[in-house]
CSV table of C-alpha atoms in Angstrom, one decimal:
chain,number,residue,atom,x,y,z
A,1,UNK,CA,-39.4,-77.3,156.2
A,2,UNK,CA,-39.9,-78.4,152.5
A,3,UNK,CA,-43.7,-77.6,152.7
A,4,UNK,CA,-43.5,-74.4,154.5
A,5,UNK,CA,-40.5,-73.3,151.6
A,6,UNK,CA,-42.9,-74.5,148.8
A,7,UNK,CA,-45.7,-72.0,150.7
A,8,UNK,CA,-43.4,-69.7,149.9
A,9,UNK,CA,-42.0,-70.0,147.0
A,10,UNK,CA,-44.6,-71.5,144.3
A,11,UNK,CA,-43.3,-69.8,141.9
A,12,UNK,CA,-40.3,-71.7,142.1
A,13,UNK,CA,-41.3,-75.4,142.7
A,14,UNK,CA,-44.4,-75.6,140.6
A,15,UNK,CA,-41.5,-74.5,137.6
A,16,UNK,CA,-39.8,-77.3,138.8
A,17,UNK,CA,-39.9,-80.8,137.1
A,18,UNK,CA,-40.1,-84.1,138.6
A,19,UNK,CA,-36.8,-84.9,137.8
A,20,UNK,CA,-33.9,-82.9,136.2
A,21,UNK,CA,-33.0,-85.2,133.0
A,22,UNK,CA,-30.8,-88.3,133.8
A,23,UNK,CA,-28.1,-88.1,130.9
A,24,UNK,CA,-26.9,-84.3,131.6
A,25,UNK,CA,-24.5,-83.8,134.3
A,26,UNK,CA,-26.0,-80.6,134.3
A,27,UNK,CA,-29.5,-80.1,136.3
A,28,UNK,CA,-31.7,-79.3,133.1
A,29,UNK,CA,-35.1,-80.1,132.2
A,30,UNK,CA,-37.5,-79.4,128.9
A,31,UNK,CA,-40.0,-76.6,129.8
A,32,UNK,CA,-43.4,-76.2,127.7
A,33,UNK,CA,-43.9,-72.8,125.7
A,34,UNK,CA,-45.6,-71.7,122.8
A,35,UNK,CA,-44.1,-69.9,120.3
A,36,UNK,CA,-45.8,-66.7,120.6
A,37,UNK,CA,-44.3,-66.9,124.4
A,38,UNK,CA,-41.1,-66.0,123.2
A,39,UNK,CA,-39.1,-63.6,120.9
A,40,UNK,CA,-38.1,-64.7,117.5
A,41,UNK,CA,-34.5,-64.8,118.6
A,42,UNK,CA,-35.4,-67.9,120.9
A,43,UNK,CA,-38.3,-69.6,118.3
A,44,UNK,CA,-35.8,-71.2,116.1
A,45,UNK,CA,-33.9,-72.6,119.7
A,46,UNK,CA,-37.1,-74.3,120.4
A,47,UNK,CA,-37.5,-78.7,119.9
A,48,UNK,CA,-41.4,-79.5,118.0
A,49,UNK,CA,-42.6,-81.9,120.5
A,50,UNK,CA,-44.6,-83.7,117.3
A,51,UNK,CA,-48.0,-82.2,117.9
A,52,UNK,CA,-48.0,-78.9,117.4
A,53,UNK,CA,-49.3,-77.8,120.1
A,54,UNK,CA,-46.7,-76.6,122.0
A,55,UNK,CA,-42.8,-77.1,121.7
A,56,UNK,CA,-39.9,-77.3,124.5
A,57,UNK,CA,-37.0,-75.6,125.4
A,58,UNK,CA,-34.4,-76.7,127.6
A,59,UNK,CA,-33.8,-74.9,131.0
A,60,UNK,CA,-31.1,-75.1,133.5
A,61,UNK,CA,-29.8,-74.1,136.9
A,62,UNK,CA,-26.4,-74.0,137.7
A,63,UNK,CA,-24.3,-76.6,138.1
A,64,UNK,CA,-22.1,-74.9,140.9
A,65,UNK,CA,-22.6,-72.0,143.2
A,66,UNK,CA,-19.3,-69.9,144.2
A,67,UNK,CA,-21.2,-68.9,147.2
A,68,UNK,CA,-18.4,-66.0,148.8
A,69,UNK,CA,-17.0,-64.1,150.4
A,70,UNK,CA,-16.9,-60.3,148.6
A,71,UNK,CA,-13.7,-59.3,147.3
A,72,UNK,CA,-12.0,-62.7,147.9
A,73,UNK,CA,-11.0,-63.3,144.2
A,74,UNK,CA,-14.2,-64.6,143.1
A,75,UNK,CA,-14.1,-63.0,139.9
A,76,UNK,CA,-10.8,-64.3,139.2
A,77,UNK,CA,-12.1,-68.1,140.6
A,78,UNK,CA,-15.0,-68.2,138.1
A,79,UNK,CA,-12.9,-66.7,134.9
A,80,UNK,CA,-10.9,-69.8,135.3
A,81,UNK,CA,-13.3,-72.1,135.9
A,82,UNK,CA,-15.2,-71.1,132.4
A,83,UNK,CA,-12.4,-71.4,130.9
A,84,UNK,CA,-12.7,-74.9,131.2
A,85,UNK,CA,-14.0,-76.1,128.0
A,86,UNK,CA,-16.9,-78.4,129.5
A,87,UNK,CA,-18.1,-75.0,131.5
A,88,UNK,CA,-20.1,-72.4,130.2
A,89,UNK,CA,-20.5,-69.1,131.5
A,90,UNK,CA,-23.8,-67.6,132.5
A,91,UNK,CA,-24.9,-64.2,130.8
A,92,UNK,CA,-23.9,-62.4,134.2
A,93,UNK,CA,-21.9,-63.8,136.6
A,94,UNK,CA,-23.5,-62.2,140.3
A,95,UNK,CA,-27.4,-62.4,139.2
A,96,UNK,CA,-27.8,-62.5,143.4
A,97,UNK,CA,-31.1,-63.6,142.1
A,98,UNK,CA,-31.8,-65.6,145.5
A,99,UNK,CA,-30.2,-63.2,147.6
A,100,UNK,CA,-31.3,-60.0,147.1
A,101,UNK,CA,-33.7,-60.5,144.4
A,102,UNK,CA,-35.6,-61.7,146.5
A,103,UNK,CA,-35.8,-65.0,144.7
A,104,UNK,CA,-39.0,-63.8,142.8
A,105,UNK,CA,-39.6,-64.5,139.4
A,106,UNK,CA,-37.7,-67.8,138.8
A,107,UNK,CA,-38.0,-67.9,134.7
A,108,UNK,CA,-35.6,-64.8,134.9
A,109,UNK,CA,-33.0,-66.4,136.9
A,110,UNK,CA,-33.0,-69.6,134.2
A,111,UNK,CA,-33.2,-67.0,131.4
A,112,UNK,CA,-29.4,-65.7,132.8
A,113,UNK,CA,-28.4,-69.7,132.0
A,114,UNK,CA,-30.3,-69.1,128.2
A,115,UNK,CA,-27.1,-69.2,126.4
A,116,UNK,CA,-25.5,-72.0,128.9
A,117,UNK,CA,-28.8,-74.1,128.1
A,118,UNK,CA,-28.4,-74.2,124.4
A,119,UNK,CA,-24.7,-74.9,124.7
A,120,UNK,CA,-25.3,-77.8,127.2
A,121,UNK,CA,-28.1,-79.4,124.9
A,122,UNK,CA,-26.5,-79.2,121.5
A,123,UNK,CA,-22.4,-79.3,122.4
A,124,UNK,CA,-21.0,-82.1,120.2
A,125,UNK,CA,-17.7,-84.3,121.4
A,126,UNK,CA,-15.4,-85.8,118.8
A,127,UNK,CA,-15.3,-89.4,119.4
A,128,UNK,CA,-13.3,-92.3,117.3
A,129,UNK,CA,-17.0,-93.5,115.6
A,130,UNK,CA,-17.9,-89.6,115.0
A,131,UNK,CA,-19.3,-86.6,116.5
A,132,UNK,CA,-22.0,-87.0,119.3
A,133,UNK,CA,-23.6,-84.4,122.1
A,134,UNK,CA,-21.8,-84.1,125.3
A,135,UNK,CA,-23.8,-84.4,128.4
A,136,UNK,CA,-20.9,-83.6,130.5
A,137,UNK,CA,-20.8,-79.0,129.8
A,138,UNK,CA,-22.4,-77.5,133.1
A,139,UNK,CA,-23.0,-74.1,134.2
A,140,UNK,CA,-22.4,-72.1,137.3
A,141,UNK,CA,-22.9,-68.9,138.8
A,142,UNK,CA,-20.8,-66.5,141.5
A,143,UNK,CA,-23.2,-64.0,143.7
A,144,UNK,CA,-20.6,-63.7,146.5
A,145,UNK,CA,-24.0,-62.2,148.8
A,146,UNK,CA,-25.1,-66.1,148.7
A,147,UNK,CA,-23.5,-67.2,151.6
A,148,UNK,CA,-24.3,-64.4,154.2
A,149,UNK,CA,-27.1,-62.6,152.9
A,150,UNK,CA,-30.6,-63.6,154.7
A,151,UNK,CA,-32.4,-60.5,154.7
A,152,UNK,CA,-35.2,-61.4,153.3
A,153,UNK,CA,-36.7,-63.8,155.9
A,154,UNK,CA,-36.9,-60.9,157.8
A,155,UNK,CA,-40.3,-60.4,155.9
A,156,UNK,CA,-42.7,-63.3,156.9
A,157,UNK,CA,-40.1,-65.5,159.3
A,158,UNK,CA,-38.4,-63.0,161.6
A,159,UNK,CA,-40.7,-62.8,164.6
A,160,UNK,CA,-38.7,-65.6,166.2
A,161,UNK,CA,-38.2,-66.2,170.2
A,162,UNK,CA,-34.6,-66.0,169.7
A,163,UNK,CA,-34.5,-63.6,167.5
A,164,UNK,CA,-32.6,-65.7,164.7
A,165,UNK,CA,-33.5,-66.2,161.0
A,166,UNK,CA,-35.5,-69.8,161.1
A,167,UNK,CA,-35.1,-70.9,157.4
A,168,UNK,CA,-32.0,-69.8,155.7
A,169,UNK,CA,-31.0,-69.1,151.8
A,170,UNK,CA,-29.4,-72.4,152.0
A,171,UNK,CA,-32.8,-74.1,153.1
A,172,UNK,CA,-33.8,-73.0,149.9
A,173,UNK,CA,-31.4,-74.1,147.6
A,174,UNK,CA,-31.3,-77.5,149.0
A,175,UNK,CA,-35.0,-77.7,148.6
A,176,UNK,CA,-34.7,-76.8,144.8
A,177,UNK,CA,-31.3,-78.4,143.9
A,178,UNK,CA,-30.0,-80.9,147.0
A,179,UNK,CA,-26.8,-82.1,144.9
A,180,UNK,CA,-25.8,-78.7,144.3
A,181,UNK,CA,-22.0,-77.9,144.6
A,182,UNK,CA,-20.8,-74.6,146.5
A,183,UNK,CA,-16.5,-73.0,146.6
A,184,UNK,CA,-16.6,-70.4,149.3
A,185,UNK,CA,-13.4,-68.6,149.1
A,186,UNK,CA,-12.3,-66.9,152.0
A,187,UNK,CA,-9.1,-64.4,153.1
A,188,UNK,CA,-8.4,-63.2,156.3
A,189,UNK,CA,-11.3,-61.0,158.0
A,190,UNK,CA,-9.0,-58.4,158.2
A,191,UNK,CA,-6.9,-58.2,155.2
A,192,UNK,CA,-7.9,-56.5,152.6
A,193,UNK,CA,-6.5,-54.7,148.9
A,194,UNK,CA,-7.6,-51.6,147.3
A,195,UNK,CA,-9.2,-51.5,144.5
A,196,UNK,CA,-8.1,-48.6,141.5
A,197,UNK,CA,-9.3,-45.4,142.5
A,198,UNK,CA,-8.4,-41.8,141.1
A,199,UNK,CA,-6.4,-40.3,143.4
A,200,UNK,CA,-7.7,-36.6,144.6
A,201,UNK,CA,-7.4,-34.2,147.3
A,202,UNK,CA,-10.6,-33.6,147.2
A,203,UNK,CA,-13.2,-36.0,146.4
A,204,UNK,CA,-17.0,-35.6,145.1
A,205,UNK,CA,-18.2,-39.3,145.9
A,206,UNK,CA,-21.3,-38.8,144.5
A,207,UNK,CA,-19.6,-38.2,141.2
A,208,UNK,CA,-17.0,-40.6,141.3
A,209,UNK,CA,-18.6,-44.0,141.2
A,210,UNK,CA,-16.0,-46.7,142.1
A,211,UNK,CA,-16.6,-50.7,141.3
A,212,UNK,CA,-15.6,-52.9,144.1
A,213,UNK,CA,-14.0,-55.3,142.3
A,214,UNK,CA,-12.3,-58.6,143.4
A,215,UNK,CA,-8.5,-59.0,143.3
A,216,UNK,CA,-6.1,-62.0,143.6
A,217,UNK,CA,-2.6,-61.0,144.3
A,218,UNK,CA,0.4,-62.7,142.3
A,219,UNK,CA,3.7,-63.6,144.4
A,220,UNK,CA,5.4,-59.8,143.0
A,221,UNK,CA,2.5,-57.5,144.4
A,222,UNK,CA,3.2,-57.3,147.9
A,223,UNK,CA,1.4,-54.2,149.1
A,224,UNK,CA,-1.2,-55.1,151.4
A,225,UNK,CA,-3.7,-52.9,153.3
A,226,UNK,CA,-6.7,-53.9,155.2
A,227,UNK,CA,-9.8,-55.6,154.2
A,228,UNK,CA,-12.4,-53.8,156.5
A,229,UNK,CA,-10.5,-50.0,155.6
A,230,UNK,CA,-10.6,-51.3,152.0
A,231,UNK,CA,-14.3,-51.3,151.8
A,232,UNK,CA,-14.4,-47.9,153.6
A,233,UNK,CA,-12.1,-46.1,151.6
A,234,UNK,CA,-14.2,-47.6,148.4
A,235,UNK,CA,-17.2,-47.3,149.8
A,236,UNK,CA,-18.9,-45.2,146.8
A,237,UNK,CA,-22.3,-43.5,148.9
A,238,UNK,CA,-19.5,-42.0,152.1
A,239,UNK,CA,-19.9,-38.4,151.3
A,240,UNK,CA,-17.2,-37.1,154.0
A,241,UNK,CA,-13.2,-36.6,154.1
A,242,UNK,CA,-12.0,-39.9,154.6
A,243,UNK,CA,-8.9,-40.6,156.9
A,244,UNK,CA,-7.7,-43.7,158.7
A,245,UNK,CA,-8.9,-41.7,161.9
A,246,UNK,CA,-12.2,-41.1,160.3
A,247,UNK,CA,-12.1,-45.1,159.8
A,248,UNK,CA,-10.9,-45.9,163.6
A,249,UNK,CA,-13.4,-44.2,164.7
A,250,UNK,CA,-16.2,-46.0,162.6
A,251,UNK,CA,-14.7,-49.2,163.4
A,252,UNK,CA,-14.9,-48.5,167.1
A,253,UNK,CA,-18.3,-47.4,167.1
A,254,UNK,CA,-19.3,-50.6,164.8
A,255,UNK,CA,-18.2,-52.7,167.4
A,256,UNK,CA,-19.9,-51.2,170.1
A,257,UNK,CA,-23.0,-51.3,168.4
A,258,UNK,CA,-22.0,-55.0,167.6
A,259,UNK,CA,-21.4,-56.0,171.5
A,260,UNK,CA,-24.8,-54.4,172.4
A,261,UNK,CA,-26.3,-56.6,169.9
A,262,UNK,CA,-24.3,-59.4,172.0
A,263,UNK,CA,-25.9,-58.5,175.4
A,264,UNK,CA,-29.0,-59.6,174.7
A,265,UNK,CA,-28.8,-61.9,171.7
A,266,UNK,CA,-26.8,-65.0,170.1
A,267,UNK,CA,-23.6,-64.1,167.7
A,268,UNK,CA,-25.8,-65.7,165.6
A,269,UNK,CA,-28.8,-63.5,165.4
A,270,UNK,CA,-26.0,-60.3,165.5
A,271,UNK,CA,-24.4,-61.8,162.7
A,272,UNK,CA,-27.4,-61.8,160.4
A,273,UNK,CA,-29.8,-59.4,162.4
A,274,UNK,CA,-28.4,-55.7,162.7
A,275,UNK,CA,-29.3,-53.9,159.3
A,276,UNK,CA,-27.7,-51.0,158.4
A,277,UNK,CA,-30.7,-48.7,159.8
A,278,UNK,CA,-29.7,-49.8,163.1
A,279,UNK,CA,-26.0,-49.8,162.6
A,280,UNK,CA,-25.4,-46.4,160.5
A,281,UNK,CA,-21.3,-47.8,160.2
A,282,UNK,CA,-22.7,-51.1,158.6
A,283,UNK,CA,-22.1,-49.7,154.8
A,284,UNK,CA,-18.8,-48.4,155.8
A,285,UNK,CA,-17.5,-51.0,158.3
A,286,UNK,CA,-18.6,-54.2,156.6
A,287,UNK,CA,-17.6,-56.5,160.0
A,288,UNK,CA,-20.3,-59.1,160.7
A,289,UNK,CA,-19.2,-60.1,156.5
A,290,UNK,CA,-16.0,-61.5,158.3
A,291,UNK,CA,-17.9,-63.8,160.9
A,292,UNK,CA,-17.2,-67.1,157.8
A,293,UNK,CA,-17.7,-69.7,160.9
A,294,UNK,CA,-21.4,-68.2,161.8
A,295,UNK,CA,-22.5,-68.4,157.9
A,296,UNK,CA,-20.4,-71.5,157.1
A,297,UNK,CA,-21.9,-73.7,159.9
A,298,UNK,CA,-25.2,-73.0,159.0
A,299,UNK,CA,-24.7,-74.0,155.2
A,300,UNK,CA,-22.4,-77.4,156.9
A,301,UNK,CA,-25.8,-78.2,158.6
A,302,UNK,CA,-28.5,-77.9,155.6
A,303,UNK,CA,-25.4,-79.4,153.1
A,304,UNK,CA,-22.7,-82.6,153.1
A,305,UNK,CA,-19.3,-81.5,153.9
A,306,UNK,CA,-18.4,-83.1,150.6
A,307,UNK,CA,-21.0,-80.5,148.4
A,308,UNK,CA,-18.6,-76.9,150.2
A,309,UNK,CA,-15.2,-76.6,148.7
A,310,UNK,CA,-13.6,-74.5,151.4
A,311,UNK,CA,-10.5,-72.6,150.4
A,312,UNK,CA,-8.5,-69.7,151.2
A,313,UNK,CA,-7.6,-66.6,148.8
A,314,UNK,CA,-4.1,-66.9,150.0
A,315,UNK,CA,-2.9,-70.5,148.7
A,316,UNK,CA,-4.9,-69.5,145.5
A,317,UNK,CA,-2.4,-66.4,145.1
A,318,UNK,CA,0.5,-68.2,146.0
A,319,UNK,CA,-0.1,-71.4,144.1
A,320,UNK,CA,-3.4,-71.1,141.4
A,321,UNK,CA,-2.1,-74.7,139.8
A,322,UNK,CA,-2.8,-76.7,142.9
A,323,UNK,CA,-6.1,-74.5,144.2
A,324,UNK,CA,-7.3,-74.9,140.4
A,325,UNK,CA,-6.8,-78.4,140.3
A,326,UNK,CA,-8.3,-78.9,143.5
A,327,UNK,CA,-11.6,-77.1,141.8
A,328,UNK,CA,-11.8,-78.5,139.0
A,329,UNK,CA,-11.5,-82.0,140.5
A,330,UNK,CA,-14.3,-81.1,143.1
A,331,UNK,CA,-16.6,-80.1,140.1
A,332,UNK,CA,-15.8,-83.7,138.2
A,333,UNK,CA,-14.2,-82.0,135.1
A,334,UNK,CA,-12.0,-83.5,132.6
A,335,UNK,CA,-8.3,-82.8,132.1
A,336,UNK,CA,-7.7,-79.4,130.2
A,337,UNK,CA,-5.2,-80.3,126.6
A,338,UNK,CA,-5.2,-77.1,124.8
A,339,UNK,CA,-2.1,-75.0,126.4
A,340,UNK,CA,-3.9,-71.8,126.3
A,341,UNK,CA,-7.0,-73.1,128.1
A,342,UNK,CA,-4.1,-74.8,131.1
A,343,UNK,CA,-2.6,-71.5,131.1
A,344,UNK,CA,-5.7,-69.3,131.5
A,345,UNK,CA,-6.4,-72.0,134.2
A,346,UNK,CA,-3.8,-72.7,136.3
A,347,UNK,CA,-1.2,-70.3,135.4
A,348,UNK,CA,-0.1,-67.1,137.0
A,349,UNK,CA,-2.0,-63.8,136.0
A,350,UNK,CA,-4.9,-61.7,137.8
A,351,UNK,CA,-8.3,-60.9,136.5
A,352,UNK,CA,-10.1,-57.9,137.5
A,353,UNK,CA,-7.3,-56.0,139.5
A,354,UNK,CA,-6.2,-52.8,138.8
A,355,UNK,CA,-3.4,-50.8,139.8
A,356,UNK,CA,-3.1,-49.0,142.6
A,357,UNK,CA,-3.1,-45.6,144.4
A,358,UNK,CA,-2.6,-43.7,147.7
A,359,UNK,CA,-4.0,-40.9,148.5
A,360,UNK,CA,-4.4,-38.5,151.5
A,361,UNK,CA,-6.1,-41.5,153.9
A,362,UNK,CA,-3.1,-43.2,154.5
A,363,UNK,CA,-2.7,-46.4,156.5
A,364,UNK,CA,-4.6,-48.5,158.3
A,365,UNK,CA,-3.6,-47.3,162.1
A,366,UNK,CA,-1.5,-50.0,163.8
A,367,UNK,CA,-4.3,-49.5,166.5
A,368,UNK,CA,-7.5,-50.4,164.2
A,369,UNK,CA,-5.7,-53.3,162.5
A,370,UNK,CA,-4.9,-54.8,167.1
A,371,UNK,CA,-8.6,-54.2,167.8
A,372,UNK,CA,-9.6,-55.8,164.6
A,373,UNK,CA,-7.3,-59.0,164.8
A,374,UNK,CA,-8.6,-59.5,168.3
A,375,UNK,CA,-12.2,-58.9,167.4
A,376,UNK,CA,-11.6,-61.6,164.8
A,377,UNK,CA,-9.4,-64.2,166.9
A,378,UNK,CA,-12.3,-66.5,168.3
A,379,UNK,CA,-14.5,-66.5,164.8
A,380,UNK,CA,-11.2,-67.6,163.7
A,381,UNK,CA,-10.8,-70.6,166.3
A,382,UNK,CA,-14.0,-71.8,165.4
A,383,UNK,CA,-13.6,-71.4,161.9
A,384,UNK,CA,-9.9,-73.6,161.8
A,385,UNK,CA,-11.6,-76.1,164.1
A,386,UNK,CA,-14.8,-76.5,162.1
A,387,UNK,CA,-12.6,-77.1,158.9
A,388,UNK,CA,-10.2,-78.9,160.9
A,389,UNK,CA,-7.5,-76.8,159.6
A,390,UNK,CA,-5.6,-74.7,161.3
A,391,UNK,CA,-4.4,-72.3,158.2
A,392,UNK,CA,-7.8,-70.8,159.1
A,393,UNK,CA,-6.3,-68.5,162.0
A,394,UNK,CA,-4.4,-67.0,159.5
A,395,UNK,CA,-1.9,-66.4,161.7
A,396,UNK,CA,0.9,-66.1,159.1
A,397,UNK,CA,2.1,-62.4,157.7
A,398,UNK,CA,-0.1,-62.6,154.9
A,399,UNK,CA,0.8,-60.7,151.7
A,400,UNK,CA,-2.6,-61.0,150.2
């Protein structure tokens, strides 16, 4: 596996070192460059190795991976986290650099940890004999695509007798960084909330570009609608007059395409197989992104149990001070003093939601939301008794 991911990927592993260095809790190395390499912005950043010749500059991946799922608070989940103040941010948070970039070019996905990398090298701690550099500041990153996107196999690996993808993203990853650490945040399949939209009677999508954006709920917003009609009503390249019967119907047809897929190949290979040219409601009706057991075991077989924090959207909303504390103890980091850094942490607010508007499309019909739930019920038993937990079959009224 490791030789046929090296064949490739050189571009990743001959960038690679030996060893990531000992002292920093975050993986880093020093990388040889010239100064005429890089642009006088960086030069000054860059440690004389003695001889002239060349000098070094420190490079780093990221500490932790928030892996998934879209629109599951993720944004929310890694605000908090970098608020920590051993955690740095990364210059963009969803580089989906080895999803669908197509993990090419590797010095570009370091360069997004740049900023991180001088932070983490030169960070200085306060201790009773003086100041001294802190090798305990790490880095992350949150492309929610990480965990179910595998397109790209499809290229060299997909010719397969059963038709399933033979070395996933995950493969990868654990190749390049095996002590990684992964939060997958998940909600129920179904559920979903709106994002803001402008509300119109009539609506020229192709002007109107909306940003899916994730949202965690506090305890006073109570207004729910559905995941799968959230994505369709947001959905910025549908150029037709969207209604909840416009949706029933796309969801019906999905999941006949889906169950053809079934007849003659694994849930597996549906789950990461049909594109969006053979499924024309796949942009609309986003349903194999709600199969978390399929993508989940896979990652549980390439990764220790111990390396996934597993969590649900729905504790986070209703209590952020234990799911925080559960995270930040899963990523080894220190208690938080400062009371603005506790309360951007653990406290009660929402990042990146908006308000929200109704418009002409109206409900979810009671109809969709029974064929969805049952569609849904098994992946659900698996999932609770993978994670041994039943809170999984979200069988509660959620209000998130």
């Amino acid at each position: 596996m490791t030789r046929e991911l090296r064949r490739l990927n050189p571009g990743i592993f001959s960038a690679l070192p030996e060893e990531f260095l000992p002292n920093n809790k975050n993986p880093c190395w020093f990388e040889k460059v010239h100064g005429t390499d890089v642009g006088s912005r960086w030069r000054e950043r860059l440690s004389d190795n003695g001889t002239g010749d060349f000098r070094l500059t420190l490079r780093c991946l990221p500490y932790f991976y928030i892996i998934g799922m879209p629109k599951c608070g993720t944004s929310d989940l890694y605000y908090r986290i970098t608020q920590h103040p051993d955690v740095v941010r990364a210059r963009r948070k969803e580089p989906e650099w080895w999803t669908k970039g197509h993990h090419q070019h590797f010095g570009e996905y370091l360069d997004y940890f740049g900023e991180a990398a001088w932070t983490i090298q030169f960070r200085k701690e306060l201790t009773s004999s003086g100041q001294k550099i802190s090798h305990d500041v790490i880095t992350g990153e949150a492309s929610t695509s990480t965990i179910f996107y595998n397109d790209n196999w499809r290229e060299e690996l997909w010719d397969t007798p059963n038709n399933e993808p033979p070395i996933l993203i995950a493969d990868l990853i654990r190749a390049v960084q095996p002590n990684a650490k992964f939060i997958l945040t998940l909600r129920n399949p179904t559920e979903r909330n709106p994002t803001d939209r402008n509300p119109t009677d009539s609506i020229t999508w192709n002007a109107f570009i909306i940003t899916l954006i994730d949202i965690t709920l506090n305890r006073s917003n109570m207004l729910s609608l559905f995941r799968l009609y959230s994505d369709y009503l947001f959905w910025k390249f549908l150029y037709v007059k969207r209604s909840n019967e416009d949706f029933h119907a796309r969801v019906i047809l999905s999941l006949r395409i889906f169950r053809q897929c079934l007849r003659i190949n694994s849930v597996r290979s549906c789950a990461y197989g049909v594109s969006e040219t053979e499924d024309p409601t796949a942009g609309t009706v986003r349903l194999r992104r709600g199969l978390y057991e399929v993508f989940l075991r896979d990652w549980l077989s390439v990764f220790p149990r111990d390396q996934i924090l597993v969590q649900r959207l729905e504790d986070h909303s209703k209590d952020p001070n234990t799911t925080m504390t559960r995270v930040l103890n899963f990523l080894d980091l220190g208690p938080v003093r400062k009371r603005a850094g506790k309360d951007a942490i653990f406290g009660f607010h929402t990042k990146n939601s908006q308000k929200k508007h109704y418009d002409s499309s109206g409900q979810m019909l009671p109809e969709t939301r029974f064929i969805l739930n049952e569609f849904y019920r098994p992946y659900n038993e698996r999932l609770a008794e993978l994670l041994n937990n039943t809170d999984f079959l979200w069988q509660e009224d959620s209000s998130v």
